[in-house]
Amino acid sequence: QVQLVESGGGQVQRGGSLTLSCVASGTTFRIAVMGWDRQAPGKQREVVTTTTSSGTRHYADSVKGRFTISRDNAKNAVYLQMDSLKPEDTGVYSCYIFSRESYWGKGTLVPVSS
């Protein structure tokens, strides 16, 4: 059974930084894509960033230049470094992987206060 466990969420002030971590377990096949999405209060879920096993990265326009995704293939881990946080970054951040099919973690709350 595939499980994704996120950690690192929590309250942060505008302009602050936070690092999220996610470790995947129970995968049988290669993890082709790892990433993060978020759901802000009252809004639809959006993809924040993804990275492939070869290192290709994509970012939502709203986070380019402020967020950095990285992964450790040996550990089946993905990280999200978030800098210069804004109140509009507030949301539940969920880890995502694609390994023959898609899986999501339960999410971790990141409230950014002004």
Tab-separated table of N, CA and C in Angstrom:
chain	number	residue	atom	x	y	z
A	1	GLN	N	0.845	-1.193	0.000
A	1	GLN	CA	0.000	0.000	0.000
A	1	GLN	C	0.880	1.243	0.000
A	2	VAL	N	0.636	2.114	-0.962
A	2	VAL	CA	1.445	3.329	-1.070
A	2	VAL	C	0.985	4.342	-0.019
A	3	GLN	N	1.948	4.900	0.680
A	3	GLN	CA	1.653	5.941	1.651
A	3	GLN	C	2.593	7.117	1.445
A	4	LEU	N	2.045	8.316	1.571
A	4	LEU	CA	2.830	9.538	1.500
A	4	LEU	C	2.629	10.283	2.810
A	5	VAL	N	3.718	10.616	3.447
A	5	VAL	CA	3.637	11.308	4.733
A	5	VAL	C	4.366	12.633	4.627
A	6	GLU	N	3.596	13.709	4.820
A	6	GLU	CA	4.168	15.047	4.762
A	6	GLU	C	4.534	15.526	6.160
A	7	SER	N	5.474	16.444	6.213
A	7	SER	CA	5.830	17.087	7.473
A	7	SER	C	6.371	18.477	7.176
A	8	GLY	N	6.391	19.315	8.214
A	8	GLY	CA	7.007	20.630	8.069
A	8	GLY	C	6.035	21.796	7.990
A	9	GLY	N	4.746	21.526	7.950
A	9	GLY	CA	3.798	22.631	7.882
A	9	GLY	C	3.697	23.368	9.200
A	10	GLY	N	3.047	24.522	9.157
A	10	GLY	CA	2.877	25.287	10.370
A	10	GLY	C	2.750	26.766	10.078
A	11	GLN	N	2.420	27.510	11.110
A	11	GLN	CA	2.201	28.959	10.992
A	11	GLN	C	3.495	29.672	10.614
A	12	VAL	N	3.383	30.630	9.714
A	12	VAL	CA	4.539	31.421	9.315
A	12	VAL	C	4.052	32.832	8.978
A	13	GLN	N	4.895	33.804	9.174
A	13	GLN	CA	4.535	35.185	8.878
A	13	GLN	C	4.893	35.554	7.441
A	14	ARG	N	4.248	36.575	6.949
A	14	ARG	CA	4.558	37.101	5.618
A	14	ARG	C	6.063	37.337	5.494
A	15	GLY	N	6.614	36.905	4.381
A	15	GLY	CA	8.035	37.078	4.145
A	15	GLY	C	8.891	35.968	4.711
A	16	GLY	N	8.290	35.086	5.466
A	16	GLY	CA	9.027	34.001	6.090
A	16	GLY	C	9.262	32.828	5.156
A	17	SER	N	9.928	31.818	5.709
A	17	SER	CA	10.274	30.627	4.933
A	17	SER	C	9.820	29.377	5.664
A	18	LEU	N	9.618	28.340	4.880
A	18	LEU	CA	9.198	27.062	5.447
A	18	LEU	C	9.618	25.970	4.476
A	19	THR	N	9.985	24.823	5.017
A	19	THR	CA	10.336	23.681	4.178
A	19	THR	C	9.412	22.517	4.483
A	20	LEU	N	8.790	22.003	3.452
A	20	LEU	CA	7.940	20.829	3.584
A	20	LEU	C	8.691	19.602	3.086
A	21	SER	N	8.424	18.474	3.735
A	21	SER	CA	9.032	17.213	3.334
A	21	SER	C	7.945	16.174	3.126
A	22	CYS	N	8.239	15.221	2.264
A	22	CYS	CA	7.291	14.140	2.012
A	22	CYS	C	8.089	12.890	1.677
A	23	VAL	N	7.737	11.806	2.325
A	23	VAL	CA	8.378	10.523	2.049
A	23	VAL	C	7.317	9.534	1.599
A	24	ALA	N	7.596	8.879	0.496
A	24	ALA	CA	6.675	7.875	-0.045
A	24	ALA	C	7.175	6.476	0.313
A	25	SER	N	6.251	5.621	0.688
A	25	SER	CA	6.602	4.239	0.993
A	25	SER	C	5.597	3.311	0.328
A	26	GLY	N	5.994	2.071	0.154
A	26	GLY	CA	5.096	1.075	-0.411
A	26	GLY	C	5.026	1.061	-1.920
A	27	THR	N	5.860	1.869	-2.590
A	27	THR	CA	5.827	1.889	-4.051
A	27	THR	C	6.545	0.670	-4.623
A	28	THR	N	5.994	0.136	-5.691
A	28	THR	CA	6.586	-1.011	-6.360
A	28	THR	C	7.341	-0.588	-7.608
A	29	PHE	N	6.819	0.433	-8.270
A	29	PHE	CA	7.401	0.881	-9.528
A	29	PHE	C	8.154	2.198	-9.348
A	30	ARG	N	8.916	2.558	-10.342
A	30	ARG	CA	9.666	3.811	-10.307
A	30	ARG	C	8.698	4.988	-10.170
A	31	ILE	N	9.093	5.967	-9.376
A	31	ILE	CA	8.280	7.167	-9.227
A	31	ILE	C	8.688	8.148	-10.319
A	32	ALA	N	7.813	8.316	-11.286
A	32	ALA	CA	8.153	9.151	-12.428
A	32	ALA	C	8.075	10.642	-12.084
A	33	VAL	N	7.068	10.991	-11.330
A	33	VAL	CA	6.837	12.405	-11.018
A	33	VAL	C	6.541	12.555	-9.526
A	34	MET	N	7.097	13.574	-8.935
A	34	MET	CA	6.776	13.939	-7.552
A	34	MET	C	6.446	15.423	-7.552
A	35	GLY	N	5.589	15.831	-6.654
A	35	GLY	CA	5.232	17.241	-6.641
A	35	GLY	C	4.394	17.625	-5.450
A	36	TRP	N	3.957	18.858	-5.501
A	36	TRP	CA	3.119	19.406	-4.436
A	36	TRP	C	1.949	20.167	-5.057
A	37	ASP	N	0.799	20.004	-4.474
A	37	ASP	CA	-0.293	20.887	-4.826
A	37	ASP	C	-0.858	21.490	-3.538
A	38	ARG	N	-1.764	22.428	-3.688
A	38	ARG	CA	-2.317	23.075	-2.513
A	38	ARG	C	-3.770	23.437	-2.752
A	39	GLN	N	-4.468	23.556	-1.658
A	39	GLN	CA	-5.851	24.001	-1.714
A	39	GLN	C	-6.035	25.118	-0.709
A	40	ALA	N	-6.305	26.292	-1.233
A	40	ALA	CA	-6.553	27.450	-0.380
A	40	ALA	C	-8.025	27.455	0.035
A	41	PRO	N	-8.328	28.104	1.146
A	41	PRO	CA	-9.728	28.158	1.603
A	41	PRO	C	-10.651	28.709	0.530
A	42	GLY	N	-11.683	27.965	0.183
A	42	GLY	CA	-12.666	28.424	-0.782
A	42	GLY	C	-12.232	28.365	-2.235
A	43	LYS	N	-11.070	27.772	-2.487
A	43	LYS	CA	-10.566	27.713	-3.858
A	43	LYS	C	-10.325	26.283	-4.282
A	44	GLN	N	-10.158	26.105	-5.587
A	44	GLN	CA	-9.879	24.774	-6.095
A	44	GLN	C	-8.422	24.413	-5.847
A	45	ARG	N	-8.192	23.111	-5.804
A	45	ARG	CA	-6.820	22.633	-5.667
A	45	ARG	C	-6.021	23.049	-6.895
A	46	GLU	N	-4.775	23.444	-6.664
A	46	GLU	CA	-3.908	23.818	-7.781
A	46	GLU	C	-2.550	23.128	-7.638
A	47	VAL	N	-1.953	22.841	-8.772
A	47	VAL	CA	-0.610	22.259	-8.772
A	47	VAL	C	0.393	23.376	-8.517
A	48	VAL	N	1.216	23.195	-7.510
A	48	VAL	CA	2.232	24.190	-7.173
A	48	VAL	C	3.523	23.918	-7.934
A	49	THR	N	3.977	22.681	-7.904
A	49	THR	CA	5.240	22.347	-8.547
A	49	THR	C	5.371	20.842	-8.712
A	50	THR	N	6.109	20.442	-9.754
A	50	THR	CA	6.381	19.033	-9.970
A	50	THR	C	7.832	18.868	-10.407
A	51	THR	N	8.355	17.673	-10.197
A	51	THR	CA	9.683	17.334	-10.685
A	51	THR	C	9.691	15.898	-11.158
A	52	THR	N	10.347	15.662	-12.283
A	52	THR	CA	10.418	14.311	-12.815
A	52	THR	C	11.659	13.611	-12.256
A	53	SER	N	11.767	12.322	-12.525
A	53	SER	CA	12.912	11.553	-12.038
A	53	SER	C	14.209	12.017	-12.691
A	54	SER	N	14.114	12.668	-13.841
A	54	SER	CA	15.316	13.170	-14.523
A	54	SER	C	15.657	14.593	-14.097
A	55	GLY	N	14.806	15.196	-13.258
A	55	GLY	CA	15.126	16.511	-12.727
A	55	GLY	C	14.410	17.687	-13.375
A	56	THR	N	13.540	17.426	-14.323
A	56	THR	CA	12.785	18.517	-14.937
A	56	THR	C	11.762	19.056	-13.939
A	57	ARG	N	11.746	20.361	-13.773
A	57	ARG	CA	10.866	20.973	-12.784
A	57	ARG	C	9.898	21.950	-13.442
A	58	HIS	N	8.699	22.009	-12.877
A	58	HIS	CA	7.710	22.979	-13.313
A	58	HIS	C	7.140	23.668	-12.078
A	59	TYR	N	6.858	24.961	-12.230
A	59	TYR	CA	6.301	25.734	-11.134
A	59	TYR	C	5.086	26.515	-11.611
A	60	ALA	N	4.115	26.665	-10.734
A	60	ALA	CA	3.020	27.573	-11.012
A	60	ALA	C	3.581	28.995	-11.070
A	61	ASP	N	3.004	29.822	-11.922
A	61	ASP	CA	3.500	31.198	-12.060
A	61	ASP	C	3.500	31.934	-10.734
A	62	SER	N	2.543	31.634	-9.892
A	62	SER	CA	2.388	32.354	-8.626
A	62	SER	C	3.521	32.078	-7.637
A	63	VAL	N	4.304	31.014	-7.875
A	63	VAL	CA	5.361	30.679	-6.908
A	63	VAL	C	6.755	30.711	-7.523
A	64	LYS	N	6.849	30.966	-8.815
A	64	LYS	CA	8.162	30.991	-9.475
A	64	LYS	C	9.075	32.012	-8.808
A	65	GLY	N	10.299	31.602	-8.572
A	65	GLY	CA	11.271	32.482	-7.948
A	65	GLY	C	11.217	32.487	-6.432
A	66	ARG	N	10.177	31.880	-5.868
A	66	ARG	CA	10.047	31.863	-4.400
A	66	ARG	C	10.082	30.442	-3.835
A	67	PHE	N	9.579	29.491	-4.589
A	67	PHE	CA	9.525	28.099	-4.137
A	67	PHE	C	10.535	27.270	-4.922
A	68	THR	N	11.097	26.270	-4.257
A	68	THR	CA	12.035	25.358	-4.905
A	68	THR	C	11.699	23.931	-4.522
A	69	ILE	N	11.533	23.096	-5.529
A	69	ILE	CA	11.267	21.688	-5.280
A	69	ILE	C	12.551	20.894	-5.485
A	70	SER	N	12.730	19.868	-4.660
A	70	SER	CA	13.868	18.973	-4.831
A	70	SER	C	13.419	17.575	-4.419
A	71	ARG	N	14.158	16.578	-4.876
A	71	ARG	CA	13.797	15.212	-4.526
A	71	ARG	C	15.035	14.384	-4.290
A	72	ASP	N	14.864	13.369	-3.497
A	72	ASP	CA	15.922	12.410	-3.213
A	72	ASP	C	15.381	11.052	-3.652
A	73	ASN	N	15.805	10.611	-4.818
A	73	ASN	CA	15.254	9.372	-5.365
A	73	ASN	C	15.574	8.155	-4.499
A	74	ALA	N	16.726	8.179	-3.863
A	74	ALA	CA	17.119	7.052	-3.023
A	74	ALA	C	16.196	6.899	-1.811
A	75	LYS	N	15.663	8.016	-1.354
A	75	LYS	CA	14.792	8.000	-0.178
A	75	LYS	C	13.311	8.077	-0.543
A	76	ASN	N	13.007	8.170	-1.847
A	76	ASN	CA	11.625	8.399	-2.280
A	76	ASN	C	11.033	9.612	-1.575
A	77	ALA	N	11.838	10.659	-1.489
A	77	ALA	CA	11.431	11.863	-0.774
A	77	ALA	C	11.397	13.062	-1.707
A	78	VAL	N	10.506	13.979	-1.396
A	78	VAL	CA	10.419	15.239	-2.137
A	78	VAL	C	10.279	16.359	-1.126
A	79	TYR	N	10.893	17.493	-1.448
A	79	TYR	CA	10.924	18.617	-0.528
A	79	TYR	C	10.430	19.875	-1.235
A	80	LEU	N	9.891	20.785	-0.457
A	80	LEU	CA	9.443	22.055	-1.000
A	80	LEU	C	9.966	23.169	-0.100
A	81	GLN	N	10.922	23.918	-0.623
A	81	GLN	CA	11.444	25.078	0.086
A	81	GLN	C	10.617	26.286	-0.332
A	82	MET	N	9.975	26.917	0.628
A	82	MET	CA	9.116	28.060	0.337
A	82	MET	C	9.692	29.300	0.991
A	83	ASP	N	10.030	30.277	0.192
A	83	ASP	CA	10.591	31.536	0.675
A	83	ASP	C	9.667	32.693	0.308
A	84	SER	N	9.872	33.799	0.979
A	84	SER	CA	9.082	35.012	0.708
A	84	SER	C	7.594	34.705	0.687
A	85	LEU	N	7.152	33.999	1.689
A	85	LEU	CA	5.759	33.562	1.726
A	85	LEU	C	4.799	34.733	1.833
A	86	LYS	N	3.652	34.574	1.199
A	86	LYS	CA	2.611	35.596	1.177
A	86	LYS	C	1.337	35.009	1.787
A	87	PRO	N	0.453	35.855	2.294
A	87	PRO	CA	-0.815	35.338	2.833
A	87	PRO	C	-1.587	34.515	1.807
A	88	GLU	N	-1.461	34.848	0.528
A	88	GLU	CA	-2.169	34.088	-0.500
A	88	GLU	C	-1.579	32.701	-0.738
A	89	ASP	N	-0.456	32.407	-0.111
A	89	ASP	CA	0.112	31.059	-0.167
A	89	ASP	C	-0.540	30.138	0.859
A	90	THR	N	-1.375	30.688	1.701
A	90	THR	CA	-2.054	29.892	2.720
A	90	THR	C	-2.865	28.767	2.096
A	91	GLY	N	-2.737	27.582	2.670
A	91	GLY	CA	-3.509	26.460	2.164
A	91	GLY	C	-3.034	25.156	2.754
A	92	VAL	N	-3.686	24.089	2.341
A	92	VAL	CA	-3.257	22.746	2.699
A	92	VAL	C	-2.400	22.233	1.547
A	93	TYR	N	-1.160	21.935	1.859
A	93	TYR	CA	-0.209	21.474	0.853
A	93	TYR	C	-0.135	19.951	0.901
A	94	SER	N	-0.331	19.339	-0.250
A	94	SER	CA	-0.325	17.881	-0.340
A	94	SER	C	0.781	17.423	-1.277
A	95	CYS	N	1.456	16.407	-0.835
A	95	CYS	CA	2.480	15.766	-1.641
A	95	CYS	C	1.807	14.880	-2.687
A	96	TYR	N	2.420	14.758	-3.836
A	96	TYR	CA	1.836	13.993	-4.931
A	96	TYR	C	2.940	13.172	-5.609
A	97	ILE	N	2.614	11.929	-5.984
A	97	ILE	CA	3.539	11.154	-6.804
A	97	ILE	C	2.756	10.467	-7.910
A	98	PHE	N	3.463	10.187	-9.017
A	98	PHE	CA	2.902	9.362	-10.067
A	98	PHE	C	3.832	8.171	-10.255
A	99	SER	N	3.305	6.987	-9.923
A	99	SER	CA	4.044	5.747	-10.056
A	99	SER	C	3.076	4.709	-10.595
A	100	ARG	N	2.907	4.687	-11.883
A	100	ARG	CA	1.905	3.898	-12.597
A	100	ARG	C	0.505	4.468	-12.385
A	101	GLU	N	0.276	5.069	-11.247
A	101	GLU	CA	-0.942	5.811	-10.980
A	101	GLU	C	-0.635	6.910	-9.977
A	102	SER	N	-1.640	7.752	-9.732
A	102	SER	CA	-1.399	8.911	-8.871
A	102	SER	C	-1.748	8.626	-7.423
A	103	TYR	N	-0.957	9.241	-6.544
A	103	TYR	CA	-1.187	9.125	-5.109
A	103	TYR	C	-0.965	10.495	-4.473
A	104	TRP	N	-1.750	10.772	-3.443
A	104	TRP	CA	-1.607	12.024	-2.703
A	104	TRP	C	-1.481	11.754	-1.209
A	105	GLY	N	-0.753	12.624	-0.530
A	105	GLY	CA	-0.706	12.572	0.918
A	105	GLY	C	-1.925	13.269	1.495
A	106	LYS	N	-2.041	13.207	2.806
A	106	LYS	CA	-3.204	13.796	3.466
A	106	LYS	C	-3.116	15.310	3.528
A	107	GLY	N	-1.917	15.829	3.430
A	107	GLY	CA	-1.753	17.274	3.415
A	107	GLY	C	-1.305	17.843	4.738
A	108	THR	N	-0.664	18.994	4.648
A	108	THR	CA	-0.215	19.703	5.842
A	108	THR	C	-0.588	21.173	5.682
A	109	LEU	N	-1.104	21.764	6.747
A	109	LEU	CA	-1.607	23.125	6.687
A	109	LEU	C	-0.486	24.146	6.812
A	110	VAL	N	-0.507	25.118	5.927
A	110	VAL	CA	0.455	26.218	5.978
A	110	VAL	C	-0.325	27.528	6.004
A	111	PRO	N	-0.518	28.093	7.198
A	111	PRO	CA	-1.177	29.403	7.288
A	111	PRO	C	-0.120	30.502	7.277
A	112	VAL	N	-0.270	31.455	6.394
A	112	VAL	CA	0.672	32.573	6.321
A	112	VAL	C	-0.059	33.821	6.794
A	113	SER	N	0.424	34.384	7.874
A	113	SER	CA	-0.233	35.550	8.453
A	113	SER	C	0.378	36.827	7.908
A	114	SER	N	-0.428	37.872	7.892
A	114	SER	CA	0.044	39.168	7.401
A	114	SER	C	0.509	40.053	8.554
